XYZ file of C-alpha atoms in Angstrom:
570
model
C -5.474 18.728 -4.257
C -4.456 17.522 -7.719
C -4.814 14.016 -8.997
C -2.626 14.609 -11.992
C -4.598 13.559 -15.112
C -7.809 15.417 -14.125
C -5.921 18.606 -13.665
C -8.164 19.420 -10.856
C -6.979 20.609 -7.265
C -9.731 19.138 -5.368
C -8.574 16.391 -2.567
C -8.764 13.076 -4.152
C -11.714 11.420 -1.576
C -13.942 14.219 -2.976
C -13.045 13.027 -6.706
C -12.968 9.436 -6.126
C -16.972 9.866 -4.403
C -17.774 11.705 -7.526
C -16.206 10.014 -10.392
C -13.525 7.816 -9.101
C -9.905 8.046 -9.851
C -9.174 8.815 -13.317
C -7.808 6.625 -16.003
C -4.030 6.690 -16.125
C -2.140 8.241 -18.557
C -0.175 5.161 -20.530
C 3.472 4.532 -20.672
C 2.729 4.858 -24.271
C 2.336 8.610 -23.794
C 4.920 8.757 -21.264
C 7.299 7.500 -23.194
C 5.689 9.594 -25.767
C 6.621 12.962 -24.046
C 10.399 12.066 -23.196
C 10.398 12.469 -26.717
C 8.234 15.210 -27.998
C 9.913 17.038 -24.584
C 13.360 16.415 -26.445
C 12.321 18.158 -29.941
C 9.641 15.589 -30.824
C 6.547 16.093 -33.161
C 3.389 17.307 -31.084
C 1.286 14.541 -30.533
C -2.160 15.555 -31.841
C -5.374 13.803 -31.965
C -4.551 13.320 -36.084
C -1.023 11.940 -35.407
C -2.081 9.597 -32.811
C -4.436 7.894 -35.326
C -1.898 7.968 -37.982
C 0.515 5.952 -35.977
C -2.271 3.628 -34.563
C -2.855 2.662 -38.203
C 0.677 2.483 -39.525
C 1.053 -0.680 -41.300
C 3.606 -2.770 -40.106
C 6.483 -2.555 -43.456
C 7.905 -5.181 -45.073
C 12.034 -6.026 -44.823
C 14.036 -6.352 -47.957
C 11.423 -4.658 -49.769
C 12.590 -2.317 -52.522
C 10.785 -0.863 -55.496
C 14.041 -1.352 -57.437
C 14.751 -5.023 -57.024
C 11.043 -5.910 -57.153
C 9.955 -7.894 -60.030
C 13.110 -7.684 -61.529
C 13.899 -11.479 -63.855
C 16.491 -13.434 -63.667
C 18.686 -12.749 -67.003
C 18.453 -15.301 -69.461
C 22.352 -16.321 -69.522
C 22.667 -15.557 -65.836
C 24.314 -18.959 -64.142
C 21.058 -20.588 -61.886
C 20.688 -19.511 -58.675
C 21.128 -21.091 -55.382
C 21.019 -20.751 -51.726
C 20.924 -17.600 -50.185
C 20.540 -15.670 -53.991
C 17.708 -18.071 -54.597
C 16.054 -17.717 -51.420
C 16.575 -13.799 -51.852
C 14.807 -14.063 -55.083
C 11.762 -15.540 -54.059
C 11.709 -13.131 -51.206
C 11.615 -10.179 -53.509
C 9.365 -12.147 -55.905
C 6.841 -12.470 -52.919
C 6.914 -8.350 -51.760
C 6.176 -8.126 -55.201
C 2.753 -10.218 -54.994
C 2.102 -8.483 -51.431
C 2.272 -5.334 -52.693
C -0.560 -5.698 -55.229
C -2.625 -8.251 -52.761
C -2.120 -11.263 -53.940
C -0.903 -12.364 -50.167
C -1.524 -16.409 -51.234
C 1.248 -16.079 -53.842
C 3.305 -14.074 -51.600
C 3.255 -16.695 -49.226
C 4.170 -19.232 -51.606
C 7.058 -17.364 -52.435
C 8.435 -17.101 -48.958
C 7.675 -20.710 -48.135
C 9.791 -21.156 -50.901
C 12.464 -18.483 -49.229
C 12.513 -20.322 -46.119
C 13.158 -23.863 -47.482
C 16.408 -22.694 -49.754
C 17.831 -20.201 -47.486
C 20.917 -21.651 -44.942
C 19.832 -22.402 -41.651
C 23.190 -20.244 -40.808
C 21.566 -16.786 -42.368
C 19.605 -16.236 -38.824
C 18.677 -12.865 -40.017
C 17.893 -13.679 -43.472
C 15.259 -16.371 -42.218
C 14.083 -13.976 -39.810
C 13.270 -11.804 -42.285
C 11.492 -14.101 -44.818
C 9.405 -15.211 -41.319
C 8.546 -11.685 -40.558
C 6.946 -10.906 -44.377
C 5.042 -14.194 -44.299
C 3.742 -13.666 -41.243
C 2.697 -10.187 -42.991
C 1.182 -12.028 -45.377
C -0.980 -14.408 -42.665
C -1.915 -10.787 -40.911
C -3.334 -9.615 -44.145
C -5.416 -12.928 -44.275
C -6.282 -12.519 -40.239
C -5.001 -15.329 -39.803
C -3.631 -14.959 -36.129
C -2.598 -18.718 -35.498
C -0.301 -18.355 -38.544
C 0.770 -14.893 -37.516
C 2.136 -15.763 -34.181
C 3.817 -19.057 -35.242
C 5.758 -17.391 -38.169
C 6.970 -14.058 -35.487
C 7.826 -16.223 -32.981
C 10.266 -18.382 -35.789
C 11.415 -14.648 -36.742
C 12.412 -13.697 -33.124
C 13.719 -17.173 -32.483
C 16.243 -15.966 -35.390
C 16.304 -12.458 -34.233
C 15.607 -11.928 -30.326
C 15.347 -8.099 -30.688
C 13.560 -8.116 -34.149
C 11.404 -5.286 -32.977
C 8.800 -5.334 -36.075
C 8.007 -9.240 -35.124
C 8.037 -8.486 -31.791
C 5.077 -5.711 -32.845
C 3.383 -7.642 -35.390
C 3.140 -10.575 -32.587
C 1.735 -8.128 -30.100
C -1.094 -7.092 -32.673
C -2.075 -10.681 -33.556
C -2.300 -11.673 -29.776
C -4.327 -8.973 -29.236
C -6.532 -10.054 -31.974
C -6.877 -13.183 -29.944
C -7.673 -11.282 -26.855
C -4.299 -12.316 -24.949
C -3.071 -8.881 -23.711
C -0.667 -10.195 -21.469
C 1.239 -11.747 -23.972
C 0.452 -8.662 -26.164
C 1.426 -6.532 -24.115
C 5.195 -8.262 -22.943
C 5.633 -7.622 -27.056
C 5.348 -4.673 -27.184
C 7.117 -3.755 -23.792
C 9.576 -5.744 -25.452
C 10.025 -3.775 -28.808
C 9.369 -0.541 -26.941
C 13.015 -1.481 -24.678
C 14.484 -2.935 -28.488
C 13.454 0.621 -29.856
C 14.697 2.471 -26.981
C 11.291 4.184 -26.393
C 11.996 6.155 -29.327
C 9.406 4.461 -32.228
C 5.968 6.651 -31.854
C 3.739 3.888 -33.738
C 4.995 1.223 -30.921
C 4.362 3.605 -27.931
C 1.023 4.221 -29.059
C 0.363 0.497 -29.373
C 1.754 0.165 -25.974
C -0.311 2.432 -24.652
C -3.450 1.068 -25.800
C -2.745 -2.721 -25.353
C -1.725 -1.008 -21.112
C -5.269 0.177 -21.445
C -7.380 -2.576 -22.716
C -5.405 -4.915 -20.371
C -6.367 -2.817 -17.601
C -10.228 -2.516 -18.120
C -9.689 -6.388 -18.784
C -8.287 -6.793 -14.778
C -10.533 -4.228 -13.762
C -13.672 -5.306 -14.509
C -12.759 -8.680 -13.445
C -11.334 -7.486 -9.840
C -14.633 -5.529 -9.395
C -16.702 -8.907 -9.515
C -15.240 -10.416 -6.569
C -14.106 -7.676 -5.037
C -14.382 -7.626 -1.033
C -16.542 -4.880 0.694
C -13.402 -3.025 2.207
C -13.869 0.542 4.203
C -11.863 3.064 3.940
C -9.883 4.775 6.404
C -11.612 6.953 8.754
C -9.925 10.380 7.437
C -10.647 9.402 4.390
C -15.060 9.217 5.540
C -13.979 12.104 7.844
C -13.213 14.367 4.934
C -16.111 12.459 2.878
C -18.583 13.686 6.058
C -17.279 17.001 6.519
C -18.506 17.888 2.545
C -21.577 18.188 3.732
C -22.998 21.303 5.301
C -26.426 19.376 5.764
C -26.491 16.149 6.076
C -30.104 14.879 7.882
C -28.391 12.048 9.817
C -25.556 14.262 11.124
C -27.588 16.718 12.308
C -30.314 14.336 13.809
C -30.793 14.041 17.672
C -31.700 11.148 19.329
C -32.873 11.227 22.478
C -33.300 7.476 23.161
C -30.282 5.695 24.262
C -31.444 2.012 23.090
C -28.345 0.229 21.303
C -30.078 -1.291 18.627
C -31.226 -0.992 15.246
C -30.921 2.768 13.987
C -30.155 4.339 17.261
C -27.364 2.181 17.382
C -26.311 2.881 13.846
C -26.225 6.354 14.904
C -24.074 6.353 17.806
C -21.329 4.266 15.808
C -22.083 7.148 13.232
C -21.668 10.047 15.968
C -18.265 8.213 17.447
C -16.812 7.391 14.164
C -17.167 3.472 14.788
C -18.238 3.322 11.081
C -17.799 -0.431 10.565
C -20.597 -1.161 12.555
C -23.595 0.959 10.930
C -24.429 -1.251 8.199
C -25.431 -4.434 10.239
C -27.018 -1.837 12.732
C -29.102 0.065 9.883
C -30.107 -3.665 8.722
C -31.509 -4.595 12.304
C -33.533 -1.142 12.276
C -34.949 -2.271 8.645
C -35.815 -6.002 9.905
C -38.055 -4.260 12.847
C -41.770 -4.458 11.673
C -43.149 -1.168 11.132
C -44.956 -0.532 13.992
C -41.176 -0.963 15.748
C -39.304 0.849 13.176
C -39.151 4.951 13.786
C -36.100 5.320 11.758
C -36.379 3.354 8.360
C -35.462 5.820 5.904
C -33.340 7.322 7.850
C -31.859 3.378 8.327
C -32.177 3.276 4.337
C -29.984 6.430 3.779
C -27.335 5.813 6.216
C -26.825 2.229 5.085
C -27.139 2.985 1.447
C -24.637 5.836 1.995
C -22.068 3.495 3.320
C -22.588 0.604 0.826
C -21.571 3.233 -1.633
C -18.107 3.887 0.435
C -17.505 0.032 0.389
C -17.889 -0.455 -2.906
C -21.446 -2.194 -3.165
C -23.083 -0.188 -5.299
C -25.883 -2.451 -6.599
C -27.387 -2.755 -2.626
C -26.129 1.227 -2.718
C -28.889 2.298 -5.559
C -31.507 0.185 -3.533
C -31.247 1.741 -0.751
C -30.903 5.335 -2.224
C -33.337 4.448 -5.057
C -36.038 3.725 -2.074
C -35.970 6.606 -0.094
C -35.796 8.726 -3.296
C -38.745 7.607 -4.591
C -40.922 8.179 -1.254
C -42.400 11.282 -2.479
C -43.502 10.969 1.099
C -40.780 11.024 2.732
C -38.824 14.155 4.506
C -37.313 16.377 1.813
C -33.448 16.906 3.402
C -33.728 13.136 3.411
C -34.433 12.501 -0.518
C -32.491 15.605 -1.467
C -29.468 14.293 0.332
C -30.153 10.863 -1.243
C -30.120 12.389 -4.754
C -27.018 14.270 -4.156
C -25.043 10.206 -3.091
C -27.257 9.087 -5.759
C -25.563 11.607 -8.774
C -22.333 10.498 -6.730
C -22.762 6.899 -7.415
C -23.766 7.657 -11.066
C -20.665 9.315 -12.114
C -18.596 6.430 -10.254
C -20.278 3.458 -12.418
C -21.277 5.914 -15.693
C -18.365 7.953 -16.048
C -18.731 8.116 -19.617
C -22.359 9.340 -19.213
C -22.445 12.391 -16.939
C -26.171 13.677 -18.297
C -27.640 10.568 -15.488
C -25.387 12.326 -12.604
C -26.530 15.981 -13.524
C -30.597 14.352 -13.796
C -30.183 13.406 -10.573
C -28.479 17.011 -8.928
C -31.464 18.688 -10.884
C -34.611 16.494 -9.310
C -33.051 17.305 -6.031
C -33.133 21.028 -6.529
C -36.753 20.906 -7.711
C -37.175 18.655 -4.357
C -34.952 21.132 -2.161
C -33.574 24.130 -3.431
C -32.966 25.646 -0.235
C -29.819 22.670 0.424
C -26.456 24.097 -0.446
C -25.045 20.914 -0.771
C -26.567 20.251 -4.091
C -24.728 23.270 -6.019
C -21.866 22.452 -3.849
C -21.126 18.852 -5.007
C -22.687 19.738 -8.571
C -20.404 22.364 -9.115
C -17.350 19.943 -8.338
C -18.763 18.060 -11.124
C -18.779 20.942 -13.668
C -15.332 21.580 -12.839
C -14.131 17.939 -13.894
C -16.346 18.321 -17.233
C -14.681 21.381 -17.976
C -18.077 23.904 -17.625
C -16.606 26.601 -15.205
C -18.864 29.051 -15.896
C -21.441 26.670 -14.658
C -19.461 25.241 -12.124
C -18.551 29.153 -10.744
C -22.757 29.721 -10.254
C -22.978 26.444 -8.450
C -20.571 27.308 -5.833
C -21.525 31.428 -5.547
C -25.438 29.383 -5.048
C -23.762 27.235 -2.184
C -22.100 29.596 -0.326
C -24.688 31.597 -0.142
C -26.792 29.252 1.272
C -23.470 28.004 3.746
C -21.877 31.220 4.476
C -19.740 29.830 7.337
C -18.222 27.114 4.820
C -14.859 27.453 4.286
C -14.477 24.659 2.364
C -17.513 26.319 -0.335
C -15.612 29.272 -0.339
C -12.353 28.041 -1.121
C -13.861 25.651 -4.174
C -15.794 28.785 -5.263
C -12.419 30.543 -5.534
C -10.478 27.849 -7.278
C -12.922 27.379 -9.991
C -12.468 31.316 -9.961
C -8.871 30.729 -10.361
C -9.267 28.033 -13.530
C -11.370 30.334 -15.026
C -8.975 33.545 -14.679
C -5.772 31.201 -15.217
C -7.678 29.750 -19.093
C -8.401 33.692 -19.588
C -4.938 34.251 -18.963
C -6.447 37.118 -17.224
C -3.650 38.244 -14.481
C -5.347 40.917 -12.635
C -8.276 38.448 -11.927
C -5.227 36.073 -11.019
C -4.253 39.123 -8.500
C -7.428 39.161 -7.162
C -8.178 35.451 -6.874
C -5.105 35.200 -4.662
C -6.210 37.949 -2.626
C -9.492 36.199 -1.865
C -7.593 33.205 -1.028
C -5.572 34.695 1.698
C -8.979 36.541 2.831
C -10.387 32.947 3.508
C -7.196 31.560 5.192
C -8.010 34.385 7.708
C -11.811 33.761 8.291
C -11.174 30.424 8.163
C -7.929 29.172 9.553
C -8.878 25.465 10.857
C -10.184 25.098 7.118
C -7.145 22.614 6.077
C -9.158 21.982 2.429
C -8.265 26.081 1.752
C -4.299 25.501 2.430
C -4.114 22.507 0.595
C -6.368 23.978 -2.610
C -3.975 27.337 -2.273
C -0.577 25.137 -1.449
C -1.689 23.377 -5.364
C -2.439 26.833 -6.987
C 0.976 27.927 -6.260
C 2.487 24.840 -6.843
C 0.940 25.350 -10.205
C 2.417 28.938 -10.246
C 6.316 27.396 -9.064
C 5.930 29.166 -5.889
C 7.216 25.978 -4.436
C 8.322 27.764 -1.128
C 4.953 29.506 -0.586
C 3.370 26.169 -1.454
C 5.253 24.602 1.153
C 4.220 26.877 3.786
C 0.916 26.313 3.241
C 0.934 22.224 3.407
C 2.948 22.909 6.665
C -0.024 24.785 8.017
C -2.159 22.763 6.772
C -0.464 19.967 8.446
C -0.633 21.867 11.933
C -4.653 22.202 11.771
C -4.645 18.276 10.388
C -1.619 16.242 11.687
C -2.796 12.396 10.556
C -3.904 13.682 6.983
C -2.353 11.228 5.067
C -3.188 13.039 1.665
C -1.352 16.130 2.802
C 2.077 14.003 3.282
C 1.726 12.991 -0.366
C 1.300 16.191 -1.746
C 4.069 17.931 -0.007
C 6.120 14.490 -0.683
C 5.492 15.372 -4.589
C 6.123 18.913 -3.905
C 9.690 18.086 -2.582
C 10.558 16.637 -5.704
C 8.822 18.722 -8.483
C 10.883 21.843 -6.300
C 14.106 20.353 -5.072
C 14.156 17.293 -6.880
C 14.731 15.591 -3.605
C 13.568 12.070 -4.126
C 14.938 10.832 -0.716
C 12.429 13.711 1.410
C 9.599 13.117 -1.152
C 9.671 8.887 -0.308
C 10.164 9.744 3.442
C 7.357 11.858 3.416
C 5.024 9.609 1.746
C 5.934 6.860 3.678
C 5.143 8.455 6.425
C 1.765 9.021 5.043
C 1.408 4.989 4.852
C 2.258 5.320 8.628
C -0.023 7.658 9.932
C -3.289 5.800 7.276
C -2.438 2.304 6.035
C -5.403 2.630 3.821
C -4.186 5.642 2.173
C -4.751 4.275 -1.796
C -3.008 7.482 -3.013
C 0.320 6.998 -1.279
C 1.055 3.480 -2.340
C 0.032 4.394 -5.726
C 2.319 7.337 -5.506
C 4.808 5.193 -4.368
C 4.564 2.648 -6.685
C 5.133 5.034 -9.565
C 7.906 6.881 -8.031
C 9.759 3.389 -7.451
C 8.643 2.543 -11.322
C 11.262 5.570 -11.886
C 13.644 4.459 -9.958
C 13.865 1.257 -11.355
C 12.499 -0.343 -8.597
C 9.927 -2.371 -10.201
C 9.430 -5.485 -7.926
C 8.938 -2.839 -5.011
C 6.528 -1.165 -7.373
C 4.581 -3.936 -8.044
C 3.360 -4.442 -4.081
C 3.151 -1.556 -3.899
C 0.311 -1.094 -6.654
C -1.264 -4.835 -6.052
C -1.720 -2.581 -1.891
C -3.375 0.242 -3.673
C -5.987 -2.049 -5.897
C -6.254 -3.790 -2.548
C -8.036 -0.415 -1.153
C -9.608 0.727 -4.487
C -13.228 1.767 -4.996
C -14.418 2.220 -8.543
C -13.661 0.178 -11.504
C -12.247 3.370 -12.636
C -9.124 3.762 -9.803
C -8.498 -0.260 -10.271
C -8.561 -0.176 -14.107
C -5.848 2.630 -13.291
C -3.587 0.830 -11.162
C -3.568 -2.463 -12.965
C -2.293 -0.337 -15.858
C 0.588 0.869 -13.835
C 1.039 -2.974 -12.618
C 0.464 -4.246 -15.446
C 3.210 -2.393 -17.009
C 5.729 -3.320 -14.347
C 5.142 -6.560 -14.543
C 5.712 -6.613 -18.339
C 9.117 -4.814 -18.047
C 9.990 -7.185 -15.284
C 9.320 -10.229 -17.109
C 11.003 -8.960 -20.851
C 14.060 -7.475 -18.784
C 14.373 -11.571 -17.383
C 13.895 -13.145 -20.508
C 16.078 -10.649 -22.438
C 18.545 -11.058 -20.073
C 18.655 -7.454 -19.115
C 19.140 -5.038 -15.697
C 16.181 -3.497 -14.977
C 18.240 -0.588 -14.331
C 19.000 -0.754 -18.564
C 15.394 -0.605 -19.595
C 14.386 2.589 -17.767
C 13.353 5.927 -19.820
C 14.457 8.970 -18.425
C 11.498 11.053 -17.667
C-alpha cells in the first residue's frame, strides 16, 4: 500500500522494517503546490535554490531618490522629511556595503522620526536590522525586527528576516512561529517564505527527532503489525523450527511465546537461554537471532546489531541462521543509514554468497530496489524469489507491481494490459493473499478506478477483518473518490479501534484534522503516532507535521486570529 512520499504501494510495516517512514513533505511545498496547482511557476530544483537565497529587500529603497542632496536654498529639514532622508541616505551606503554607515544613518532615522509614524519606524527598524544581518550580527538582528513588528504586527519581511536570524542561533521554534507567521501575513502565496518554511519544519524536526530517539522507550508494536512483519518471510529458521521439549524456560520458552504470538515475552526468555552456560544452552544462536530480531521491532537497535552482528559472524554457525540474520541485518541498516543504502545492499549480497538457495534475500532486496528507484534490478530480485517460493503469493504480487512501475514509467499500455491480467491471475491462485488486493486496490487507485479499488479493499477486508492498515487506505480512498471526509474519518477511526497501535492511522488522522482546521485535535493526535514510532526517520516525520500545528496554533493566538482564517485550501 502507498505511503505517499515514497510513491511505493508496498504496506507500510514492510517499508518502515526496511527504511522507516519517509521524511514528510513540508508545508512549505504544500503550500507550494496550492499555488503552482492554481497557474504557479513549476518548482524545479533551480527555482527552489533561487528562492532559498533571495535576499531579503530593503523598504523605501529607490534608485531614484537614492543619493539625491538636499538643494542648497531648500528650507532645513525636519521630522519625518529628515528622518526620510537619512533613510534613503543609508540604502544608499547598503547598497555599495558600507553597512556601518548605513546603520548610522538609520540610527539617525529612528531618533528624528515621530513616534506616531508606526510604519515609518518600522521600516527604518527593518533596513537596520538588514544592515546587522549583513554583519551576522543575530543579537542585533532580532532586537531591531522585533521593534519593526512591534510597529507593524504583520510586517511580513521582519517577521522573515527574524525567522532567519533565530535560526542562525539555532532556535527553530521561534524560527519557525516567524515564518508560520509571515506565511498566514502572505496568505501562503510568497514562494521565497514557503521554502523557508519548509526547511526551518525540517531542521526542527530532525532537531525533536534525534532527541526523542535518545530516550525513547522500547515500545512493541501491535501484533498485526509483527504478524504481517512474520508472514514476509517464506523461511525463517525459528518459524520453521520444532521443538520437541516442552521445558518453559530459556529458548524453548521464547519459542512457544513466538509460536502463540505472546511476543512480549521472548526477549527476557531468549536472555535466560543466553545466561545458561554452554554445556546447558542448545539454542544460543538461535536465542541470539530471535532476540536480536525483536530488539530491532522495539526500537533498540544498538543491542539489535549485537545480537545479529554475533551470529553473523559465526562462520560456524547454521547457514539459514546467518543468512536470515543478514537479511534483519540490511533491514536495520537502511532504518539507521538511510542516506547510505551501499551498507544495506553489502549486507543482502554476503548473504547470497552464504545462501543463495533462500528466497527471502531477493525478496526483501528487491523491495529495496524498488524504493531506490532500480526496477530493473528490483524486477530480477523478485522473478529470483519466486522461483525459489512458488506458493508465495505475496512474491508474486511484489514481482508484478514492480512489473507494473516499470510498464506505467514506459508508458507502455499493452504491458499495463498484461500486468493487470497477471494480477487478477494471482487473486485466483491466491485468494487468502490480502497483500495482492491491497497492492491491486493501490494500482487502480492510481489508475482512478476508485470503484474497482474499492472492491478490492472490501475483499481484502473479508480474508483480514482486524487489519488496521486496510481501514486507512480505503478511509483515504473514500475521500480521494467521493470526497467524503465524514466515511474516510469513520473508517480510520475505526482502524484506531480494531489496533490502538496503528502509527499510520493517527498520523493519517492528524493530517486530515490539520485540513480541517482542527489543529488542537491534530496535535494528539500526532504526539499518539510519535508515541508508537520506530525509526528516527517516521518521528523526524511526525514532529514536522506537529511541529507545524503547533506553530499555526500559537501565531493564530497571538495574532488574534480563528484558526479556521489561517487554513490553505489544498
Amino acid at each position: 500500500m502507498t505511503t505517499g512520499s515514497t510513491g511505493s504501494t508496498f504496506p507500510k510495516w514492510q517499508l518502515a522494517l526496511l527504511i522507516g517512514t519517509p521524511v514528510a513533505i513540508g508545508l512549505g511545498y504544500l503550500y507550494w503546490r496550492k499555488s503552482a496547482d492554481q497557474g504557479g511557476d513549476k518548482l524545479t530544483k533551480k527555482r527552489l535554490a533561487d528562492l532559498k537565497d533571495k535576499t531579503i529587500s530593503l523598504d523605501g529603497d529607490t534608485s531614484e531618490g537614492a543619493g539625491k542632496q538636499q538643494a542648497a536654498d531648500a528650507k532645513p529639514l525636519t521630522g519625518r522629511d529628515l528622518a526620510n532622508k537619512h533613510k534613503t541616505d543609508g540604502n544608499a551606503h547598503f547598497r555599495v556595503g558600507k553597512y556601518d554607515l548605513a546603520i548610522r544613518e538609520y540610527d539617525a532615522a529612528i531618533e528624528h522620526c515621530p513616534t506616531y509614524e508606526a510604519t515609518d519606524r518600522a521600516t527604518y527598524y527593518q533596513n537596520r536590522a538588514a544592515a546587522y544581518e549583513q554583519l551576522q550580527n543575530w543579537a542585533a538582528v532580532i532586537k531591531d525586527c522585533t521593534s519593526a513588528i512591534e510597529c507593524n504586527p504583520a510586517y511580513a519581511k521582519a517577521l522573515v528576516r527574524r525567522a532567519k536570524a533565530y535560526e542562525q542561533q539555532q532556535d527553530l521554534s521561534r524560527a519557525l512561529e516567524d515564518i508560520t507567521a509571515a506565511c498566514i501575513v502572505d496568505r501562503f502565496q510568497n514562494k521565497a517564505t514557503l521554502v523557508s518554511a519548509d526547511r526551518i519544519l525540517r531542521e526542527l524536526g530532525q532537531q525533536h527527532g534525534r532527541e526523542a530517539m535518545k530516550s525513547k522507550k522500547p515500545t512493541y508494536p501491535s501484533k498485526q503489525f509483527l504478524k504481517s512483519y512474520f508472514s514476509s518471510f517464506n523461511n525463517d529458521p525459528i518459524g520453521k523450527l520444532v521443538v520437541a521439549s516442552t521445558e518453559q524456560k530459556g529458548f524453548i520458552k521464547a519459542k512457544a511465546l513466538f509460536d502463540s504470538a505472546e511476543y512480549e515475552g521472548i526477549v527476557a526468555a531468549c536472555t535466560e537461554e543466553l545466561e545458561k552456560s554452554e554445556s546447558e544452552s542448545e539454542y544460543k544462536l538461535e536465542a541470539l537471532l530471535l532476540r536480536g530480531t525483536f530488539y530491532n521491532l522495539i526500537a533498540c537497535y544498538e543491542e539489535a546489531k549485537q545480537d545479529l552482528d554475533a551470529v553473523i559472524e559465526l562462520e560456524t554457525a547454521d547457514k539459514r541462521l546467518r543468512s536470515n540474520a543478514l537479511i534483519k541485518r540490511a533491514s536495520l541498516a537502511m532504518q539507521t543509514e538511510p542516506d547510505s543504502p551501499g551498507e544495506c545492499f553489502k549486507y543482502f549480497a554476503r548473504a547470497e554468497t552464504i545462501d543463495s538457495t533462500n528466497g527471502d534475500i531477493f525478496h526483501h532486496r528487491g523491495q529495496v530496489y524498488i524504493l531506490t528507484d532500480r526496477m530493473d534490478d528490483a524486477i530480477a530480485d523478485f522473478e529470483r524469489a519466486y522461483q525459489l517460493c512458488p506458493t508465495s503469493g505475496i512474491i508474486a504480487t511484489h514481482l508484478c507491481y514492480a512489473s507494473y512501475r516499470q510498464a506505467a514509467q514506459n508508458r507502455d499500455e499493452s504491458a499495463i494490459g498484461r500486468i493487470r491480467k497477471r494480477f487478477n491471475e494471482i487473486l485466483d491462485q491466491y485468494a487468502d493473499c490480502v497483500e495482492c488486493y491491497s497492492i491491486l486496490a493501490q494500482v487502480l487507485t492510481e489508475e482512478q478506478k476508485f470503484d474497482e479499488a474499492d472492491s478490492c479493499f472490501a475483499r481484502a477486508l473479508k480474508v483480514e477483518p482486524d487489519n488496521a492498515q486496510i481501514y486507512v487506505h480505503r478511509g483515504l480512498l473514500q475521500l480521494q473518490w467521493k470526497g467524503d471526509i465524514d466515511e474516510g474519518v469513520k473508517l480510520i477511526k475505526k482502524a484506531i479501534q480494531i489496533d490502538g497501535k496503528c502509527e499510520f492511522a493517527y498520523e493519517t488522522l492528524g493530517t486530515i484534522e490539520v485540513q480541517r482546521g482542527n489543529l488542537v485535535e491534530a496535535i494528539k493526535l500526532f504526539e499518539r503516532a510519535i508515541e508508537l514510532a520506530r525509526t528516527e526517520m517516521s518521528l523526524v516525520h511526525l514532529y514536522s507535521l506537529k511541529d507545524a500545528a503547533v506553530a499555526q496554533v500559537d501565531v493564530a493566538k497571538n495574532m488574534g486570529l480563528s484558526i479556521s482564517n489561517i487554513q490553505p485550501n489544498f
